PDB file of C-alpha atoms in Angstrom:
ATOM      1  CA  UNK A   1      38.156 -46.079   1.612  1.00 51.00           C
ATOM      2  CA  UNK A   2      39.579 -43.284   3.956  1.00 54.00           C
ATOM      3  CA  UNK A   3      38.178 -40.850   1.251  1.00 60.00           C
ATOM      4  CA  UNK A   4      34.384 -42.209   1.976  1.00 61.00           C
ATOM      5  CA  UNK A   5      34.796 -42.436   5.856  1.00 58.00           C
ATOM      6  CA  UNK A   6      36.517 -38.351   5.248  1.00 54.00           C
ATOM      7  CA  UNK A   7      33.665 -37.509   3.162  1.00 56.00           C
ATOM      8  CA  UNK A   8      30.753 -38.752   5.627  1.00 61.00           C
ATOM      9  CA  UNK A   9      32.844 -37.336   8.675  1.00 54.00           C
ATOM     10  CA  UNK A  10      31.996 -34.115   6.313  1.00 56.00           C
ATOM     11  CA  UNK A  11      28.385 -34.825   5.933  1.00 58.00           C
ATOM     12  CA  UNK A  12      27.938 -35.228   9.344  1.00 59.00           C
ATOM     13  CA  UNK A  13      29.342 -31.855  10.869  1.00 51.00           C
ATOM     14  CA  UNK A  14      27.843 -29.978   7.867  1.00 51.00           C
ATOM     15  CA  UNK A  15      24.424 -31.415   8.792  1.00 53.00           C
ATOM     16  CA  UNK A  16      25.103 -30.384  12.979  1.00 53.00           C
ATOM     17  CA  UNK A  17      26.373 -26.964  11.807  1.00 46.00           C
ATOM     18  CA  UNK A  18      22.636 -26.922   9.672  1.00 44.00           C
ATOM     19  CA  UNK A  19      20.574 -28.224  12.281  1.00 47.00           C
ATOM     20  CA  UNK A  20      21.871 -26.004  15.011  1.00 46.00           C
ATOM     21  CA  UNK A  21      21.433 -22.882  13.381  1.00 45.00           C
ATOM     22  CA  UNK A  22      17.764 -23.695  13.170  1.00 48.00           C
ATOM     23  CA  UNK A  23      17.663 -23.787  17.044  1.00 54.00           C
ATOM     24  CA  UNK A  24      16.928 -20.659  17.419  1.00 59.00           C
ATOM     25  CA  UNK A  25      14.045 -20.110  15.545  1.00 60.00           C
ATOM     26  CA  UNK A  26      12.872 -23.469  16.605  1.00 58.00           C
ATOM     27  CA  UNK A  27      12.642 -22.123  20.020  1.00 66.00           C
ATOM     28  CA  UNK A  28      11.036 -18.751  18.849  1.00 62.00           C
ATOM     29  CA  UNK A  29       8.030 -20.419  17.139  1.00 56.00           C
ATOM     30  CA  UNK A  30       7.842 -23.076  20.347  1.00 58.00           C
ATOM     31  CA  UNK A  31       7.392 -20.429  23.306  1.00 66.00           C
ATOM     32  CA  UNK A  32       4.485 -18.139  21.373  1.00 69.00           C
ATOM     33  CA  UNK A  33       1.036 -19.375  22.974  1.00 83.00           C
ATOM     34  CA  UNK A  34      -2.128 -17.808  22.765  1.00 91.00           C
ATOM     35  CA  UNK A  35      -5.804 -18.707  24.288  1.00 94.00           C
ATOM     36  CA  UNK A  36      -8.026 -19.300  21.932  1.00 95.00           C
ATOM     37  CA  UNK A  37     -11.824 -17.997  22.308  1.00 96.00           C
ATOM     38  CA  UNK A  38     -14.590 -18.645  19.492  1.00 96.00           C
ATOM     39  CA  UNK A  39     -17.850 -17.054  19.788  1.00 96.00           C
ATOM     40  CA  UNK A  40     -21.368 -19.214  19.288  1.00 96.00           C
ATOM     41  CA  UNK A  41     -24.847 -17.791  19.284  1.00 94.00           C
ATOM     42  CA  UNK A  42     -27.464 -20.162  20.748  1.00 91.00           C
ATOM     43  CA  UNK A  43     -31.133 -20.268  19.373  1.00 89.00           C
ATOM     44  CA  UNK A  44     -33.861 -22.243  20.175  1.00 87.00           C
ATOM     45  CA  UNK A  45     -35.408 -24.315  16.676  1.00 87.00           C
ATOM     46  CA  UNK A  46     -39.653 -23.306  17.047  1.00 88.00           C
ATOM     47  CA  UNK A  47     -40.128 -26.702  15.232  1.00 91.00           C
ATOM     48  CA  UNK A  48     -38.047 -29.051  17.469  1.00 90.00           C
ATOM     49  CA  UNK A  49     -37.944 -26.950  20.248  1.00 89.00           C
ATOM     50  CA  UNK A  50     -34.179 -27.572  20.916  1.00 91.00           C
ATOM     51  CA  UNK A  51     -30.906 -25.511  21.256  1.00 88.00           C
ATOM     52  CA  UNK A  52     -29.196 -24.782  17.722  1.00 89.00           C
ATOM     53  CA  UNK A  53     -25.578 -23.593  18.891  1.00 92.00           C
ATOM     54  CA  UNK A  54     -23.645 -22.019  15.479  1.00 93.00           C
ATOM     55  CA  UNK A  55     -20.495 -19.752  14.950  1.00 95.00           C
ATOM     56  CA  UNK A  56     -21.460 -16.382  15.579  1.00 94.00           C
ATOM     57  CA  UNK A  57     -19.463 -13.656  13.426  1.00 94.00           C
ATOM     58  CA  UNK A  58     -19.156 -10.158  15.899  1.00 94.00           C
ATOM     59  CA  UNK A  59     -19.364  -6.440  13.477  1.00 93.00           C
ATOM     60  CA  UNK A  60     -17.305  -5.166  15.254  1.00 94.00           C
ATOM     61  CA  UNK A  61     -15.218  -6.056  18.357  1.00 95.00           C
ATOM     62  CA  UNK A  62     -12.864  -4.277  20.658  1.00 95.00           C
ATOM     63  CA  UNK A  63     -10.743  -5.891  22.960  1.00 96.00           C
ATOM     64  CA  UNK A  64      -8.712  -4.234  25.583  1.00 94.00           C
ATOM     65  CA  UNK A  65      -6.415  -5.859  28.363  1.00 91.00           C
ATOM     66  CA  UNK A  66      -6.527  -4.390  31.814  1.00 86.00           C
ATOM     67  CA  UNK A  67      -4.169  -2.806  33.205  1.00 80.00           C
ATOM     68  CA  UNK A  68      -2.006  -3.028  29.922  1.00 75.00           C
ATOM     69  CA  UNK A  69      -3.780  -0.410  28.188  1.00 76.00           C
ATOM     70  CA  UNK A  70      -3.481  -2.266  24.735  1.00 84.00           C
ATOM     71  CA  UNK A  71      -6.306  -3.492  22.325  1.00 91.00           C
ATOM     72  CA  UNK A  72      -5.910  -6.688  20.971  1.00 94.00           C
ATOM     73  CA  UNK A  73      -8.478  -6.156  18.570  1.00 94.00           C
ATOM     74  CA  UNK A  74     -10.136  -2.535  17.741  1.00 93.00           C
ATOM     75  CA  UNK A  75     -13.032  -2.569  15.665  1.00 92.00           C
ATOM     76  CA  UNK A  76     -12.763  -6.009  13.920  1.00 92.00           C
ATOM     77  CA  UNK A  77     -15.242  -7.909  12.605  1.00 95.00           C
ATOM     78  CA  UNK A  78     -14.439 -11.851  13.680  1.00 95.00           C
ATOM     79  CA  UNK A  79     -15.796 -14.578  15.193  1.00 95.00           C
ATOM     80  CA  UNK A  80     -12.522 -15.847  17.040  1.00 95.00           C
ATOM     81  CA  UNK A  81      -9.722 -14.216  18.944  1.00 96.00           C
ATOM     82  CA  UNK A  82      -6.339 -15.017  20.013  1.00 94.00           C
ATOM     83  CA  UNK A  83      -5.149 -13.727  23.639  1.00 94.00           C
ATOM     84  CA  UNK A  84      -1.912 -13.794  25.471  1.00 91.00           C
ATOM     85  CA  UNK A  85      -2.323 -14.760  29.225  1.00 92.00           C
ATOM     86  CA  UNK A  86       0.136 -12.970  31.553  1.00 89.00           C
ATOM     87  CA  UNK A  87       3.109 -15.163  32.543  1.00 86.00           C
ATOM     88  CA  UNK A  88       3.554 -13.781  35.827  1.00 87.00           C
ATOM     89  CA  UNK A  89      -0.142 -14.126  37.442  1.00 91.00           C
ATOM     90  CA  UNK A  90      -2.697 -16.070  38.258  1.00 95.00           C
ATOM     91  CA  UNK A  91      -5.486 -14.335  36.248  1.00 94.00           C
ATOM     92  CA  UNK A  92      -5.816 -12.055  33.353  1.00 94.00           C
ATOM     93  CA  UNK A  93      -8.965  -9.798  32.119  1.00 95.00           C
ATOM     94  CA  UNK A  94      -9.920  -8.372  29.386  1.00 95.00           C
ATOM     95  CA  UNK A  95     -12.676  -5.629  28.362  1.00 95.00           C
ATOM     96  CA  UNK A  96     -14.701  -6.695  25.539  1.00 96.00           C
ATOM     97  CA  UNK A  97     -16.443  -4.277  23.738  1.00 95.00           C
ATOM     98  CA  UNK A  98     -19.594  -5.858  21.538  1.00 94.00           C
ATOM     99  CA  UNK A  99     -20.464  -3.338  18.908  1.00 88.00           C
ATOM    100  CA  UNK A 100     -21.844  -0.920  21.861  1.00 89.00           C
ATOM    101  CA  UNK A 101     -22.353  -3.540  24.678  1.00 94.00           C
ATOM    102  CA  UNK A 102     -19.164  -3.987  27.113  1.00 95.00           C
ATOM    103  CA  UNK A 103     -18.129  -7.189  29.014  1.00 96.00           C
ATOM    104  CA  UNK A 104     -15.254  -7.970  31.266  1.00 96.00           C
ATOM    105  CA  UNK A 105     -14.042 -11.415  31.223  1.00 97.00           C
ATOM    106  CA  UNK A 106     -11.533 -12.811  33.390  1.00 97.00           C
ATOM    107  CA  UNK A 107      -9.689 -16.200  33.028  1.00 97.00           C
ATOM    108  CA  UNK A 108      -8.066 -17.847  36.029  1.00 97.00           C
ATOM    109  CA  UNK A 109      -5.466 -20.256  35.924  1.00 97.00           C
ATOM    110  CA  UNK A 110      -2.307 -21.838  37.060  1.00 96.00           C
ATOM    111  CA  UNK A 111       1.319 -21.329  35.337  1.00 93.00           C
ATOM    112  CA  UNK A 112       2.861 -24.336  34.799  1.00 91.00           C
ATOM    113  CA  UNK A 113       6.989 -24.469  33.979  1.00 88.00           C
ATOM    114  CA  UNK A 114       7.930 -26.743  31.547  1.00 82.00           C
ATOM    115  CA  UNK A 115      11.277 -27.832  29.927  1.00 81.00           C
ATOM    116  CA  UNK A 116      11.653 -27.443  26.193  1.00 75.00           C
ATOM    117  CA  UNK A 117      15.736 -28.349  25.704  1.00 77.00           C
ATOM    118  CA  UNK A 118      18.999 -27.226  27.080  1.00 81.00           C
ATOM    119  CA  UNK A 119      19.116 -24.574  23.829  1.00 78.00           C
ATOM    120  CA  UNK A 120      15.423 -23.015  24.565  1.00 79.00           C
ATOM    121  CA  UNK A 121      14.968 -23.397  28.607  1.00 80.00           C
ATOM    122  CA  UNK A 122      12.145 -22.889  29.432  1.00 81.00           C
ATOM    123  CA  UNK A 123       8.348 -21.943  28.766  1.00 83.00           C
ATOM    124  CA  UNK A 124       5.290 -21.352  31.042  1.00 85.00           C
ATOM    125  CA  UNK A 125       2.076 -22.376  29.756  1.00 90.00           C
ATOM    126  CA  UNK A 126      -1.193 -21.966  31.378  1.00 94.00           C
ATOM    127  CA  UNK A 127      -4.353 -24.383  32.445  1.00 96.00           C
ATOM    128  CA  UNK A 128      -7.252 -22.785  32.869  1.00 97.00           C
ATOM    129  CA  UNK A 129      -9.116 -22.852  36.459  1.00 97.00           C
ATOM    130  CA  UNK A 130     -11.964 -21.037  35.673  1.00 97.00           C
ATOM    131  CA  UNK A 131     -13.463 -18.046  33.484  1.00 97.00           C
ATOM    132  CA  UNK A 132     -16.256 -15.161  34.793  1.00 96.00           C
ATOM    133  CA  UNK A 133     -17.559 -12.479  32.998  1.00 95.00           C
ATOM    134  CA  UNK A 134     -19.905  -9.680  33.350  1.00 94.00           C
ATOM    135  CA  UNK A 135     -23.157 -11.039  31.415  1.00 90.00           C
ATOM    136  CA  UNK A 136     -24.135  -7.871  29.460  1.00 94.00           C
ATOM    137  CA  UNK A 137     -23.747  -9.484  26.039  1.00 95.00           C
ATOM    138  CA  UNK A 138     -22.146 -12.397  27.122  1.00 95.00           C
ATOM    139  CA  UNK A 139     -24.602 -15.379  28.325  1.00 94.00           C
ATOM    140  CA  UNK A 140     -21.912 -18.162  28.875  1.00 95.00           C
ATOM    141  CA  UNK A 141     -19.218 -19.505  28.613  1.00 96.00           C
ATOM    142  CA  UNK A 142     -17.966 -23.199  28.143  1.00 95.00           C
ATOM    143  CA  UNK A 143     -14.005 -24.005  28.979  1.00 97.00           C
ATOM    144  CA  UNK A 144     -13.313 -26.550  26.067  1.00 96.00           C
ATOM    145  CA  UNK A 145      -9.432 -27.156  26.458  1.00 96.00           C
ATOM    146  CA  UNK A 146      -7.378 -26.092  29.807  1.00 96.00           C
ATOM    147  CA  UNK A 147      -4.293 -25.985  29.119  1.00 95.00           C
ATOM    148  CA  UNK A 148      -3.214 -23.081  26.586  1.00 94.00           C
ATOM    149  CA  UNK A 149      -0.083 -24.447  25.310  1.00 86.00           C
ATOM    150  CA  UNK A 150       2.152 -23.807  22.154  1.00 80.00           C
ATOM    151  CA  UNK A 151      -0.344 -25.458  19.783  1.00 83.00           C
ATOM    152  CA  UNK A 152      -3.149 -23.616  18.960  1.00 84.00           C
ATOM    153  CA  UNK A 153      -6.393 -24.935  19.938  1.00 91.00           C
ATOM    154  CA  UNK A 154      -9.758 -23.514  20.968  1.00 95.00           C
ATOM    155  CA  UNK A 155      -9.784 -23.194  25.048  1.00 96.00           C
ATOM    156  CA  UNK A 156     -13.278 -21.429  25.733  1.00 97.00           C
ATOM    157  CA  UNK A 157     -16.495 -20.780  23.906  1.00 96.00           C
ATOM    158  CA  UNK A 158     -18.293 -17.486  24.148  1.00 96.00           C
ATOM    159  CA  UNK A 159     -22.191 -17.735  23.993  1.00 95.00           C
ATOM    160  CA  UNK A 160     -24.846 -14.956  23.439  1.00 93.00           C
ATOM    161  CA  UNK A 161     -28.334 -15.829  22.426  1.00 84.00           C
ATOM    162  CA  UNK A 162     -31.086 -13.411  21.117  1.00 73.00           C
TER     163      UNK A 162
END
């Protein structure tokens, strides 16, 4: 009997030794976020006469963050991006470069603090306020999702129409 209640007490502080190690990766993979933009072409159907909104796949697109002097994406043919927001402001832009045509789009928002565990601390996501953009290529844009968290989701579609 005290070889069963020995062998559990084992169990147990193998499985907390397991579990903890595993914290810190845990908390890696929980504080990476990124804001999620798809791009959507919008047509107009001659025999219904109605708006036909479908994925819209950019040749090439170059995307630079201001004041960071760092493409995210340089010459890539896509039709959705992944951006990080900056942590420490209210508002990030980017320059968006459309096969030859060039847009600045700029996403404000609020941070928001919020408590993970006593390992991890802390993380500060984002909800979107609002999101303006020069209109040489772009023609709208549509805020699906505020809050840009540490799920992946798509927060804003991009619209262009011929």
């Amino acid at each position: 009997m005290k070889k069963t209640g020995l062998n559990i007490l084992i169990i147990i502080f193998l499985s907390i030794g397991f579990f903890s190690c595993n914290t810190d990766e845990t908390c890696r993979k929980s504080r990476t976020f990124l804001l999620g933009m798809d791009f959507y072409l919008d047509t107009i159907n001659k025999q219904t006469n109605r708006v036909v909104v479908q994925k819209l796949t950019i040749d090439s697109l170059w995307v630079l963050g201001e004041n960071l002097d760092k493409y995210f994406y340089a010459k890539q043919k896509t039709n959705t991006i992944k951006l990080p927001l900056n942590l420490f402001e209210n508002e990030t832009s980017f320059q968006m470069r459309f096969n030859k045509t060039t847009d600045t789009v700029t996403i404000k928002y609020k941070n928001i603090t919020e408590f993970l565990s006593l390992d991890c601390g802390y993380i500060r996501t984002h909800e979107i306020d609002s999101v303006i953009s020069t209109r040489n290529f772009i023609d709208s844009i549509t805020i699906l999702n505020q809050k840009v968290g540490t799920i992946y989701v798509e927060n804003i579609k991009i619209h262009h129409n011929k």
